[in-house]
PDB file of C-alpha atoms in Angstrom:
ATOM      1  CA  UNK A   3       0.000   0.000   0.000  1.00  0.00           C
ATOM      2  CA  UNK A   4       2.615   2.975   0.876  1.00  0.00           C
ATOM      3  CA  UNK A   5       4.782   1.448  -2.831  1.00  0.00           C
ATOM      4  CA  UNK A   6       1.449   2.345  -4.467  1.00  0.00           C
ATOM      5  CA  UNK A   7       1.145   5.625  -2.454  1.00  0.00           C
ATOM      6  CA  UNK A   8       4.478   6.433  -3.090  1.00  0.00           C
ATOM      7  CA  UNK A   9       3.877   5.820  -6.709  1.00  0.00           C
ATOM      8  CA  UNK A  10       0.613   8.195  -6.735  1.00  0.00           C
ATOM      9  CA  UNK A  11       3.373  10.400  -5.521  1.00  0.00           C
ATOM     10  CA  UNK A  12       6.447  11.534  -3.706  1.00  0.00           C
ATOM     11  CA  UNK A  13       5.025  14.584  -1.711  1.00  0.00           C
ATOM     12  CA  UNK A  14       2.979  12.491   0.957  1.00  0.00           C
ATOM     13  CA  UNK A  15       5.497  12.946   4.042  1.00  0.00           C
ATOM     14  CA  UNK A  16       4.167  10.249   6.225  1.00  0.00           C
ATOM     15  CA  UNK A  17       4.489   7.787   3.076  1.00  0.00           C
ATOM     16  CA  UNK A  18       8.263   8.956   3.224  1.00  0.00           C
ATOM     17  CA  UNK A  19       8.159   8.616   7.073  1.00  0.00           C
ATOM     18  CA  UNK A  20       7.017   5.077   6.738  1.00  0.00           C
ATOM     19  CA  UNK A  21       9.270   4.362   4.391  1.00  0.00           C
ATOM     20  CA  UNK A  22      12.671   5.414   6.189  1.00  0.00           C
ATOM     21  CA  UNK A  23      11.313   3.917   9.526  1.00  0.00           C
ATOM     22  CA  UNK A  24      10.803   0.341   7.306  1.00  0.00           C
ATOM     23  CA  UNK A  25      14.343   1.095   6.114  1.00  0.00           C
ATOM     24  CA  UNK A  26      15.757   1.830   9.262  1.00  0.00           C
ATOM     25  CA  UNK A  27      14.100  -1.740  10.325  1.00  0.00           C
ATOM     26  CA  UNK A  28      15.863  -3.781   7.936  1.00  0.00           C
ATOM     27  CA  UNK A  29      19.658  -1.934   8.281  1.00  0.00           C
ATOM     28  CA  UNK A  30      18.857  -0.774   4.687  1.00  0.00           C
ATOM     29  CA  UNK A  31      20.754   2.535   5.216  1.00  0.00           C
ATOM     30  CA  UNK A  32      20.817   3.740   1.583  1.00  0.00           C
ATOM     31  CA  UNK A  33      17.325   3.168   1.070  1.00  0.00           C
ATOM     32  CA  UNK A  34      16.430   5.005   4.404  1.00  0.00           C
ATOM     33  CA  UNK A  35      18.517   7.853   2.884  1.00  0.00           C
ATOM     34  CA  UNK A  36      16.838   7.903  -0.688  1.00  0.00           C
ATOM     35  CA  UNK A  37      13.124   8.311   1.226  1.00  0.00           C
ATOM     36  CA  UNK A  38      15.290  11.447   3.578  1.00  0.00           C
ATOM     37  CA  UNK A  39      16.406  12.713   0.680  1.00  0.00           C
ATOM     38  CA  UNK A  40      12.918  12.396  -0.910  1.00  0.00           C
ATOM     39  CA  UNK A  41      11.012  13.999   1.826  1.00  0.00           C
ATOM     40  CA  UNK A  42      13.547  17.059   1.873  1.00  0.00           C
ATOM     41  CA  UNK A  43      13.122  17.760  -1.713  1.00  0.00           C
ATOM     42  CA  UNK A  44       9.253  17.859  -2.403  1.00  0.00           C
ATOM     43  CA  UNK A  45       7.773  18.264   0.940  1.00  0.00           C
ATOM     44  CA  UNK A  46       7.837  21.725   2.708  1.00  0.00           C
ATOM     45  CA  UNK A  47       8.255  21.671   6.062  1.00  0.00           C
ATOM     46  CA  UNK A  48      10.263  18.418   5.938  1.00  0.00           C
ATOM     47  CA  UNK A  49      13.313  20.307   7.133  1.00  0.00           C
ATOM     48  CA  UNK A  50      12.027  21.054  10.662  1.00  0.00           C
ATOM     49  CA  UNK A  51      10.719  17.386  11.282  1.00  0.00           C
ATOM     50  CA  UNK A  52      13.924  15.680   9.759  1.00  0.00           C
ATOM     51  CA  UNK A  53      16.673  17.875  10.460  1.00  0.00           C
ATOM     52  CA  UNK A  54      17.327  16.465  13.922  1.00  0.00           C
ATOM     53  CA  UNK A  55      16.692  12.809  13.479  1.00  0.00           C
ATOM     54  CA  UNK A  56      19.112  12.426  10.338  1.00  0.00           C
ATOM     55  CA  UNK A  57      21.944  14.608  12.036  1.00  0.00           C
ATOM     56  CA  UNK A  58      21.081  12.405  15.231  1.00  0.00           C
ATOM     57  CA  UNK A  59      21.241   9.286  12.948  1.00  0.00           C
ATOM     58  CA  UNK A  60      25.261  10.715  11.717  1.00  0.00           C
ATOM     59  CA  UNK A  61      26.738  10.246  14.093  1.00  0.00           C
ATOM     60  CA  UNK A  62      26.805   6.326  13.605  1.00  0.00           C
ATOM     61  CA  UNK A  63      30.413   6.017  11.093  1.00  0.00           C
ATOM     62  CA  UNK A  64      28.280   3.723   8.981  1.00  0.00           C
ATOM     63  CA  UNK A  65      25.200   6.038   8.854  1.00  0.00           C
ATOM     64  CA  UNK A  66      27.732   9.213   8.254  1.00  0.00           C
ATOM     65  CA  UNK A  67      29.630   7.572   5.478  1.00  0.00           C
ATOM     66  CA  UNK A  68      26.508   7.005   3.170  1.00  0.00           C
ATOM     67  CA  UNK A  69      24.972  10.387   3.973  1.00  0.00           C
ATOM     68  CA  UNK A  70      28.185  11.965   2.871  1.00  0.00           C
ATOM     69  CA  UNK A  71      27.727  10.023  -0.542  1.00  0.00           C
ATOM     70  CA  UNK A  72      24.534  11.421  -0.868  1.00  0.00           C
ATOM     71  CA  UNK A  73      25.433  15.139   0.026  1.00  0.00           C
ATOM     72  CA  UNK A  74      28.558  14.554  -2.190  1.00  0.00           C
ATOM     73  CA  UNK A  75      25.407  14.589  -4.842  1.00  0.00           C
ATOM     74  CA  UNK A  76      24.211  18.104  -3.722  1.00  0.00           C
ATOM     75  CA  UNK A  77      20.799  17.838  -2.832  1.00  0.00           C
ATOM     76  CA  UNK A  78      18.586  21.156  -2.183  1.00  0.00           C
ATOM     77  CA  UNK A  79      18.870  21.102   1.033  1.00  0.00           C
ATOM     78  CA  UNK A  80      22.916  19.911   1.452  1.00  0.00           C
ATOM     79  CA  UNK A  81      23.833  23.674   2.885  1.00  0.00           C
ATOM     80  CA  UNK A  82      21.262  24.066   4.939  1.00  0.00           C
ATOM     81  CA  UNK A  83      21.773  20.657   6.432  1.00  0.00           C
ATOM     82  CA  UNK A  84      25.183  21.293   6.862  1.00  0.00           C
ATOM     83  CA  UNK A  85      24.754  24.191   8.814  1.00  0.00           C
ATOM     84  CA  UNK A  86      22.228  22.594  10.810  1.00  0.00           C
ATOM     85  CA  UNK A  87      24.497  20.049  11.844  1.00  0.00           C
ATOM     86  CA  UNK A  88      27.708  22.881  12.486  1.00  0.00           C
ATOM     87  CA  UNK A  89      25.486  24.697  14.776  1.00  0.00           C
ATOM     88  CA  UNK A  90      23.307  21.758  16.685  1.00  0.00           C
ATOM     89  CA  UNK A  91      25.874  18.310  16.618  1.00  0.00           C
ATOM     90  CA  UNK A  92      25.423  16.643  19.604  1.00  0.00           C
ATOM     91  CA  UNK A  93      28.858  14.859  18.914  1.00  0.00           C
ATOM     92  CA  UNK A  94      31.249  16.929  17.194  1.00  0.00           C
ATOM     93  CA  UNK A  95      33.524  14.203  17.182  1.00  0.00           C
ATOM     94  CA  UNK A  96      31.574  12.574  14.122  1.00  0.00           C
ATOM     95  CA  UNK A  97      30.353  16.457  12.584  1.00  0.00           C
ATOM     96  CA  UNK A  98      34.374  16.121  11.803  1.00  0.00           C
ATOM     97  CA  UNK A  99      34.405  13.241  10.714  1.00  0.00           C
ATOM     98  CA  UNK A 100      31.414  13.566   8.180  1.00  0.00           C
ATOM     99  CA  UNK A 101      32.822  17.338   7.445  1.00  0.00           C
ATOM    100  CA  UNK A 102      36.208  15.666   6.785  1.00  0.00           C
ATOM    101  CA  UNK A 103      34.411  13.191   4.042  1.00  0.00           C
ATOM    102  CA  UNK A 104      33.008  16.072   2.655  1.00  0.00           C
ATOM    103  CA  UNK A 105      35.760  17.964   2.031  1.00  0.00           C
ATOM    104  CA  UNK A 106      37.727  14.399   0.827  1.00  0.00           C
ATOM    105  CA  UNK A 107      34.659  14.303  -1.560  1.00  0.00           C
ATOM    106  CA  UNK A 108      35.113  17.504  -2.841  1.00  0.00           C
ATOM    107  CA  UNK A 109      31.913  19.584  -1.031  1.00  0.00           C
ATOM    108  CA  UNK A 110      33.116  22.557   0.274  1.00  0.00           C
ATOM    109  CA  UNK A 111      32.096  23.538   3.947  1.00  0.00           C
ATOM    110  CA  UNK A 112      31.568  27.161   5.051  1.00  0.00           C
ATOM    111  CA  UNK A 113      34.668  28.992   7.119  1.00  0.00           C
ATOM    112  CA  UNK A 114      31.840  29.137   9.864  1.00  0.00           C
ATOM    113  CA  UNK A 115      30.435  25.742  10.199  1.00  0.00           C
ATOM    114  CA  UNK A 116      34.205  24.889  10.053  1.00  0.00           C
ATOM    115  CA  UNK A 117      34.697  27.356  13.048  1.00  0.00           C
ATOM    116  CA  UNK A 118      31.739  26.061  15.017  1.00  0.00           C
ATOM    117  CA  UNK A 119      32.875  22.896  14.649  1.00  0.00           C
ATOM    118  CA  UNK A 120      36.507  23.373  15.977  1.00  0.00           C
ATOM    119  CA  UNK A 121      35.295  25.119  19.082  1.00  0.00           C
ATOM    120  CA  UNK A 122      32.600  22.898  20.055  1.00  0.00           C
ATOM    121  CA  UNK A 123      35.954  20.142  19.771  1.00  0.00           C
ATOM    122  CA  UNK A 124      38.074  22.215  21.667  1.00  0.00           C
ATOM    123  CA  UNK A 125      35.234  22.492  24.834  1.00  0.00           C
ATOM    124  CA  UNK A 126      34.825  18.780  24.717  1.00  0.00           C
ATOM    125  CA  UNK A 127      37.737  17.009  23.029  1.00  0.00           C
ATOM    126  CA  UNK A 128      40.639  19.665  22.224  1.00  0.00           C
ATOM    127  CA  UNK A 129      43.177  17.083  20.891  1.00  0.00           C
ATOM    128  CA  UNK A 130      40.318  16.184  18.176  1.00  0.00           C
ATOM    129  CA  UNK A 131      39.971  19.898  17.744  1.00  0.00           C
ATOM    130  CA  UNK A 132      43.641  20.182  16.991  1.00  0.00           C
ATOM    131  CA  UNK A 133      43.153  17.200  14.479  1.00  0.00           C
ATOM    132  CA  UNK A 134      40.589  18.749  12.618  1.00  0.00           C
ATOM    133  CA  UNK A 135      41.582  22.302  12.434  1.00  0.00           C
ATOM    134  CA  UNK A 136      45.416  21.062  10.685  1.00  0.00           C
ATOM    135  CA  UNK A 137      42.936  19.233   7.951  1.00  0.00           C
ATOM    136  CA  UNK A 138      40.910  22.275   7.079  1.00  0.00           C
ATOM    137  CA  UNK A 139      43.971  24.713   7.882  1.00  0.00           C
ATOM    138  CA  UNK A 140      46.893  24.037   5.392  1.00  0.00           C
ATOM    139  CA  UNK A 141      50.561  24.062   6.892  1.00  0.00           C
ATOM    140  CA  UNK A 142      49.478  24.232  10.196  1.00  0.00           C
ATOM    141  CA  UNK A 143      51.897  22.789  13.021  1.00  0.00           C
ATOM    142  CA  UNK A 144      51.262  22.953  16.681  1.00  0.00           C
ATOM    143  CA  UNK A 145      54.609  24.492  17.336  1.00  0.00           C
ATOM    144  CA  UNK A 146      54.324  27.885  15.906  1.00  0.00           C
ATOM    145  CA  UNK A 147      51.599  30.165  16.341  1.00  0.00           C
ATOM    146  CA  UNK A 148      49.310  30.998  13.099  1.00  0.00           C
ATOM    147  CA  UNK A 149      48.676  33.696  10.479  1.00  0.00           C
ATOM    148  CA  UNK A 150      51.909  35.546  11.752  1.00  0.00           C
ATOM    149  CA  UNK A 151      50.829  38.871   9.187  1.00  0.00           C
ATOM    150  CA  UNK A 152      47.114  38.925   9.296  1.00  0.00           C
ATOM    151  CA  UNK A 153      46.144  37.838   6.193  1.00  0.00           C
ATOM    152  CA  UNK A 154      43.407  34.750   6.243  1.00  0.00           C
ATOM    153  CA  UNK A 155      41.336  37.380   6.798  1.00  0.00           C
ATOM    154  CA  UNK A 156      38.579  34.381   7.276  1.00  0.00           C
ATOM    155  CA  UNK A 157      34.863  34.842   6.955  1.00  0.00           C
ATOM    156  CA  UNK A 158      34.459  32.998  10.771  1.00  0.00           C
ATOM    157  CA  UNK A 159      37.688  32.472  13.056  1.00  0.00           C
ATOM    158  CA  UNK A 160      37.505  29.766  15.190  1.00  0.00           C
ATOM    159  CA  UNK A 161      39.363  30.098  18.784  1.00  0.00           C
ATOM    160  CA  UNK A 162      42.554  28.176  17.508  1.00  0.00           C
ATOM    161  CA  UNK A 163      42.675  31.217  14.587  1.00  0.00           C
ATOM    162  CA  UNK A 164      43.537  35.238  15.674  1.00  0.00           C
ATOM    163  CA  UNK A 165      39.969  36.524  17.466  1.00  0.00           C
ATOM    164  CA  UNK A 166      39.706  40.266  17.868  1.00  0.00           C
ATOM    165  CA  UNK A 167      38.119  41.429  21.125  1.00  0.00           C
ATOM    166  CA  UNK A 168      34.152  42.354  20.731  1.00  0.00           C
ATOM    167  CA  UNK A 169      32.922  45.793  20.687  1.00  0.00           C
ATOM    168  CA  UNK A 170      30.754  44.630  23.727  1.00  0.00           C
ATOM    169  CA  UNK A 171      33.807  45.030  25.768  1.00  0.00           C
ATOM    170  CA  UNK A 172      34.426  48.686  25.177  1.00  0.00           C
ATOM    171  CA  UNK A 173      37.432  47.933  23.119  1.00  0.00           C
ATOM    172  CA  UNK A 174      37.943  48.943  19.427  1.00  0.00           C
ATOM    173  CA  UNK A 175      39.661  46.197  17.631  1.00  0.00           C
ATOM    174  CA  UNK A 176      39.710  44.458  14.139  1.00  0.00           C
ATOM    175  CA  UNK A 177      41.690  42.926  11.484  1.00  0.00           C
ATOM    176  CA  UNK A 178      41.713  44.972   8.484  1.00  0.00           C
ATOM    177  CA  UNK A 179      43.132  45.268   5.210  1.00  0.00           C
ATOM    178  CA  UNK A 180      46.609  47.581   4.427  1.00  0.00           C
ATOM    179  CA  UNK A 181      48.044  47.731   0.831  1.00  0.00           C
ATOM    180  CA  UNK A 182      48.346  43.901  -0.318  1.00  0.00           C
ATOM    181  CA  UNK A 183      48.622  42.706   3.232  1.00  0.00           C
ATOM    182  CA  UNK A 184      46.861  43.675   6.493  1.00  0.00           C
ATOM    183  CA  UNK A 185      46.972  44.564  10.342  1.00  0.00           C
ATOM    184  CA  UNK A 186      45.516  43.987  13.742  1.00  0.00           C
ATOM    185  CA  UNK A 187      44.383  47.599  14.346  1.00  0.00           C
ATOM    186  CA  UNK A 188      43.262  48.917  17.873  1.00  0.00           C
ATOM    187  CA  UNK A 189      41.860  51.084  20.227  1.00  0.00           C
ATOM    188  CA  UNK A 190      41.255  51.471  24.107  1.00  0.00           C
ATOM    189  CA  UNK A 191      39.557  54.285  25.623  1.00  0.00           C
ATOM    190  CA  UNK A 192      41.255  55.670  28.606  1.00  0.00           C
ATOM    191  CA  UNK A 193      40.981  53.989  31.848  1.00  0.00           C
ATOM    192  CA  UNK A 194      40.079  50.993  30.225  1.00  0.00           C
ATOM    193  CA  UNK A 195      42.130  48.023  29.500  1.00  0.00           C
ATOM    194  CA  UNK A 196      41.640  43.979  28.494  1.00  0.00           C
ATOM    195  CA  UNK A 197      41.998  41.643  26.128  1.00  0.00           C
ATOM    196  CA  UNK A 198      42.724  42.767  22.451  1.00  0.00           C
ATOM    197  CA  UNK A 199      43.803  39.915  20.657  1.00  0.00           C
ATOM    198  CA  UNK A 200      43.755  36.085  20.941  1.00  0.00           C
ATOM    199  CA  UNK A 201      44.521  32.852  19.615  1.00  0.00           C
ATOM    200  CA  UNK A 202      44.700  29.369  21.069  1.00  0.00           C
ATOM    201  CA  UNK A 203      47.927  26.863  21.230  1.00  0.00           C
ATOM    202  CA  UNK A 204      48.841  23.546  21.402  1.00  0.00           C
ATOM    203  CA  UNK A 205      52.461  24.352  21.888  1.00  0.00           C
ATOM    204  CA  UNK A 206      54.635  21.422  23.148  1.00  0.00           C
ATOM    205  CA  UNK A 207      56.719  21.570  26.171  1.00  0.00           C
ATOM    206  CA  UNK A 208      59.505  23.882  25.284  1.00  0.00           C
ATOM    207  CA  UNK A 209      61.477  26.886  24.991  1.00  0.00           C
ATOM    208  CA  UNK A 210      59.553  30.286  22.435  1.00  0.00           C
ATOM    209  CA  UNK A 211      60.616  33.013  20.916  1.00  0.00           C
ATOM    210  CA  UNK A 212      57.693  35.774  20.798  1.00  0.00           C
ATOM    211  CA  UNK A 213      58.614  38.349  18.172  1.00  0.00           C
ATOM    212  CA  UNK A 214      56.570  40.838  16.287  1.00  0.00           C
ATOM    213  CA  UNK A 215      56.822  44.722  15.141  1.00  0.00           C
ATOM    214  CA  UNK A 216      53.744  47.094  16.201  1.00  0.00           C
ATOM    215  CA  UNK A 217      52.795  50.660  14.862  1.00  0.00           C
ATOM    216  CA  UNK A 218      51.414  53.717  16.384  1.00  0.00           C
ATOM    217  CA  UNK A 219      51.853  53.106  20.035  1.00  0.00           C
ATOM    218  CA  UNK A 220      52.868  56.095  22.359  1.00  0.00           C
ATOM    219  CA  UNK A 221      52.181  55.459  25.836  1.00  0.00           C
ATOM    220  CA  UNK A 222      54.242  55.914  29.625  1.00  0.00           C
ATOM    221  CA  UNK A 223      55.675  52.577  30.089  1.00  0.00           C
ATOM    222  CA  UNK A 224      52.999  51.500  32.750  1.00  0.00           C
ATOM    223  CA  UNK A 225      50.500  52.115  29.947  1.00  0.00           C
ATOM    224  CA  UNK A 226      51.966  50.106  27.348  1.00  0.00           C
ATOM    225  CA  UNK A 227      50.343  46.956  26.237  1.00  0.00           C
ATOM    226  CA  UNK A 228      51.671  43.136  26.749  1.00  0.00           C
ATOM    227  CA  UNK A 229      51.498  40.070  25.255  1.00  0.00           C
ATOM    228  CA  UNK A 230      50.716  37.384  27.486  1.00  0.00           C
ATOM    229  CA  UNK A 231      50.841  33.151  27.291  1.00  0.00           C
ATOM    230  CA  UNK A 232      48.663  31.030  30.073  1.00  0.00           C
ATOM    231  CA  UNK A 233      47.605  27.874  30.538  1.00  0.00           C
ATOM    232  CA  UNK A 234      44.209  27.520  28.946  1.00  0.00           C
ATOM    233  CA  UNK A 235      42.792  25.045  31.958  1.00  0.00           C
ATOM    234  CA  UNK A 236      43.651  27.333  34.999  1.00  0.00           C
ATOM    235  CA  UNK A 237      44.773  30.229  33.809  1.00  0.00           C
ATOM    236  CA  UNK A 238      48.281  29.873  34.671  1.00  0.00           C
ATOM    237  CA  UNK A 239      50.325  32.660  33.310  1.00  0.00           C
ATOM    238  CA  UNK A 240      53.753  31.191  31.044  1.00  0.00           C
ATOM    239  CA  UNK A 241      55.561  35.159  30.952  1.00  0.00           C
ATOM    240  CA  UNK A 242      54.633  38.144  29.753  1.00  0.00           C
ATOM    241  CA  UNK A 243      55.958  40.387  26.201  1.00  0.00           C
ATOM    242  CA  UNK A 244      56.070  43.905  26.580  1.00  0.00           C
ATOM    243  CA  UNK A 245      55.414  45.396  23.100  1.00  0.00           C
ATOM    244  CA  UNK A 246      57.195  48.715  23.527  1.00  0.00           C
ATOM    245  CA  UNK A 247      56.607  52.251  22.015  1.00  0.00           C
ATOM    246  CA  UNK A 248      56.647  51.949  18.202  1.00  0.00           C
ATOM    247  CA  UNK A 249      59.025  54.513  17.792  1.00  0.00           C
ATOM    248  CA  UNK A 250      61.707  52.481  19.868  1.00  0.00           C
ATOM    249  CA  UNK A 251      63.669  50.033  17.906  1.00  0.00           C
ATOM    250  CA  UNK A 252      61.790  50.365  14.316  1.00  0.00           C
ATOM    251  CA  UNK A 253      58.577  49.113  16.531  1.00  0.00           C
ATOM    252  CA  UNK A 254      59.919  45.323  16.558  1.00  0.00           C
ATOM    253  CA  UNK A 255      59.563  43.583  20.102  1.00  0.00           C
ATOM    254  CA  UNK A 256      60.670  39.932  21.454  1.00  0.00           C
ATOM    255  CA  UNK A 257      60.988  37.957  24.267  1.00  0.00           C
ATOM    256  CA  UNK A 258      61.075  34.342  25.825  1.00  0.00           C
ATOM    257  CA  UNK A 259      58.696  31.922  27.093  1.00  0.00           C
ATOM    258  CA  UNK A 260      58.837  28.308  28.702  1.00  0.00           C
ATOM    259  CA  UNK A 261      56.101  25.591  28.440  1.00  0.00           C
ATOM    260  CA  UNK A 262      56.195  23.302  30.559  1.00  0.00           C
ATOM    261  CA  UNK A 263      55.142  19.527  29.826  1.00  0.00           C
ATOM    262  CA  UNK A 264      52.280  19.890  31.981  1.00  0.00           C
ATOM    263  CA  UNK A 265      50.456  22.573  30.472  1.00  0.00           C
ATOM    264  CA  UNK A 266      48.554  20.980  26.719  1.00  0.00           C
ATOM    265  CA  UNK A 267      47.020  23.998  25.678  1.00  0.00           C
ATOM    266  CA  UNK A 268      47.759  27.717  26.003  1.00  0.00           C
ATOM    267  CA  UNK A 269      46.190  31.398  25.450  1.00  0.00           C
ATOM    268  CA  UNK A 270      48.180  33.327  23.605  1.00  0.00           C
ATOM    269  CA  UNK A 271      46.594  37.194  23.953  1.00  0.00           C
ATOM    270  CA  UNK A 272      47.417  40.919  23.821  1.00  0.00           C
ATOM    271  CA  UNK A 273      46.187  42.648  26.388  1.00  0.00           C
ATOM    272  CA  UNK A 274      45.748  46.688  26.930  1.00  0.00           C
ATOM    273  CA  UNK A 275      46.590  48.367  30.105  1.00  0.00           C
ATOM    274  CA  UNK A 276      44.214  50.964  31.011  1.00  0.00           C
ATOM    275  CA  UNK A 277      45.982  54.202  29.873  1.00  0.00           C
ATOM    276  CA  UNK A 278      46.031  57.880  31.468  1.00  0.00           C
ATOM    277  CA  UNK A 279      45.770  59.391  28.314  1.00  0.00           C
ATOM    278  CA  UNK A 280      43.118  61.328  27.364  1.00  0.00           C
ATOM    279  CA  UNK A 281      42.963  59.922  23.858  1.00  0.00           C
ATOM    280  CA  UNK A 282      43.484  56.250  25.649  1.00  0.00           C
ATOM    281  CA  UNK A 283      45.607  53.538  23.934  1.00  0.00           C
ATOM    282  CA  UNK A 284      45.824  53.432  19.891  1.00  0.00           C
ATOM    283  CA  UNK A 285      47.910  51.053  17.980  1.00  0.00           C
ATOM    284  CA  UNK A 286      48.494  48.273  15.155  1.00  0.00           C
ATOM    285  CA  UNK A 287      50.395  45.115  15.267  1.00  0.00           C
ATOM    286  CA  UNK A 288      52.188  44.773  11.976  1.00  0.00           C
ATOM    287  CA  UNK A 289      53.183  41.016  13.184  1.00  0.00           C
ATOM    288  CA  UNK A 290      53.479  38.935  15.397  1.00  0.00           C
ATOM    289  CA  UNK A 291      54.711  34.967  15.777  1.00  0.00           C
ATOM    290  CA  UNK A 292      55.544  32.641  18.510  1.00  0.00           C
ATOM    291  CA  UNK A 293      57.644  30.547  17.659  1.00  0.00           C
ATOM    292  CA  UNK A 294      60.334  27.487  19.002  1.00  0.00           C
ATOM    293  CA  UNK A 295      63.753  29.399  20.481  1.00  0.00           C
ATOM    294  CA  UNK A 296      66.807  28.432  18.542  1.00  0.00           C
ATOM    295  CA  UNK A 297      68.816  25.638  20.069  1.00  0.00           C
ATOM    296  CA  UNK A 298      71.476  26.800  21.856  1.00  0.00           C
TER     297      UNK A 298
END
């Protein structure tokens, strides 16, 4: 009765329901996905009801390797199911691994379900975060900080690329473009100070180099801004950079720092001291890089 239905036509949705639940009953997975992929194309509303269960049903491997066969075949609603998944996963563990197939497939996935993605890892399962971002993130390596001059210039950064503090914070501060390269521009108004700048590491025990050049800064000494390296699971601080007045040394600043083998992740941030000044704290960092000191 629901073949002949479903021969009368495609658009009933609880033929289609009927159908994937008598799939689902006899482990036919690619036949459960052909009646999903039915009811999403003719059947408005489909979306809502079927959204959850199939991104429920991918996180089984099995399940999540057919489904990326079928998105592989771009389907209507492939993007929207996608971004669905980025945003609601209940196991980002296997979102990666299905937005991995994708991408070994050939279907591209947004800079911001990527992003989603990699920070709902790094809450629950960092070292899986870490795996993940070096797939989607050509020549990255754990031992030297990322994007050194600014220029992904990515539609979403996740936490393990540079985020700029909000505007929420009082703090003016953004990524922008300069000539055929770009800069971390910022502002602080006076008496107000925080984070400007940040980026998350998965540095090795070891011995860094921090080194960088800023522009623009002018400020008392106890008003200039610092870089700073912590441990990301209590907050335990690694040393401190001062980034000088830019007029001191052609703007370029350096300094040391020591991980030790107890600390897997770190905070890497640049941080504005609340300034006296009546026009408060104004600046760009040209670059910046940390980096593994040279063996000595």
């Amino acid at each position: 009765m629901f073949d002949y239905s479903e021969a009368l036509s495609r658009r009933d949705l609880v033929t289609q329901l009927w159908m994937i639940e008598d799939a689902v009953g006899s482990d036919d997975i690619p036949a459960a996905l052909r009646h999903y992929d039915t009811a999403l194309r003719t059947r408005w509303g489909a979306w809502d009801l079927l959204f959850p269960v199939l991104a429920g049903a991918s996180n089984d491997p099995a399940i999540g390797k057919d489904l990326v066969k079928l998105l592989a075949s771009r389907p209507t609603w492939a993007d929207s199911f996608v971004s669905y998944l980025a945003t609601n996963s209940s196991d980002p563990v296997a979102t990666a691994r299905l937005f991995d197939g994708l991408r070994r497939a050939g279907v591209p996935v947004s800079g911001q379900d990527q992003a989603l993605v990699i920070n709902a890892l790094l809450a629950k399962q960092p070292a899986a975060a870490w795996e993940y971002y070096a797939s989607v993130r050509a020549g990255a390596d754990r031992r030297w900080s990322r994007d050194p001059d600014f220029k992904a210039l990515l539609e979403q950064a996740s936490q393990l690329d540079w985020v700029a503090a909000s505007s929420e914070t009082g703090l003016s501060a953004s990524i922008q473009r300069d000539g055929q390269g770009a800069v971390f521009d910022f502002f602080a108004p006076a008496s107000l100070g925080g984070a400007l700048l940040q980026q998350i590491q998965f540095l090795p025990p070891g011995h860094y180099m921090l080194s960088g050049r800023s522009s623009g800064i002018n400020q008392p000494v106890e008003s200039q801004p610092y870089w700073i390296l912590t441990c990301t699971d209590n907050g335990r601080e690694l040393g401190r950079v001062a980034v000088p007045n830019s007029d001191q040394a052609g703007g370029a600043f350096a300094g040391s720092l020591v991980v030790p083998a107890d600390c897997a992740t770190q905070y890497l941030g640049l941080i504005a001291r609340a300034s006296s000044a009546q026009e408060g704290l104004t600046g760009q960092i040209l670059r910046v890089q940390l980096r593994p000191a040279p063996q000595r």
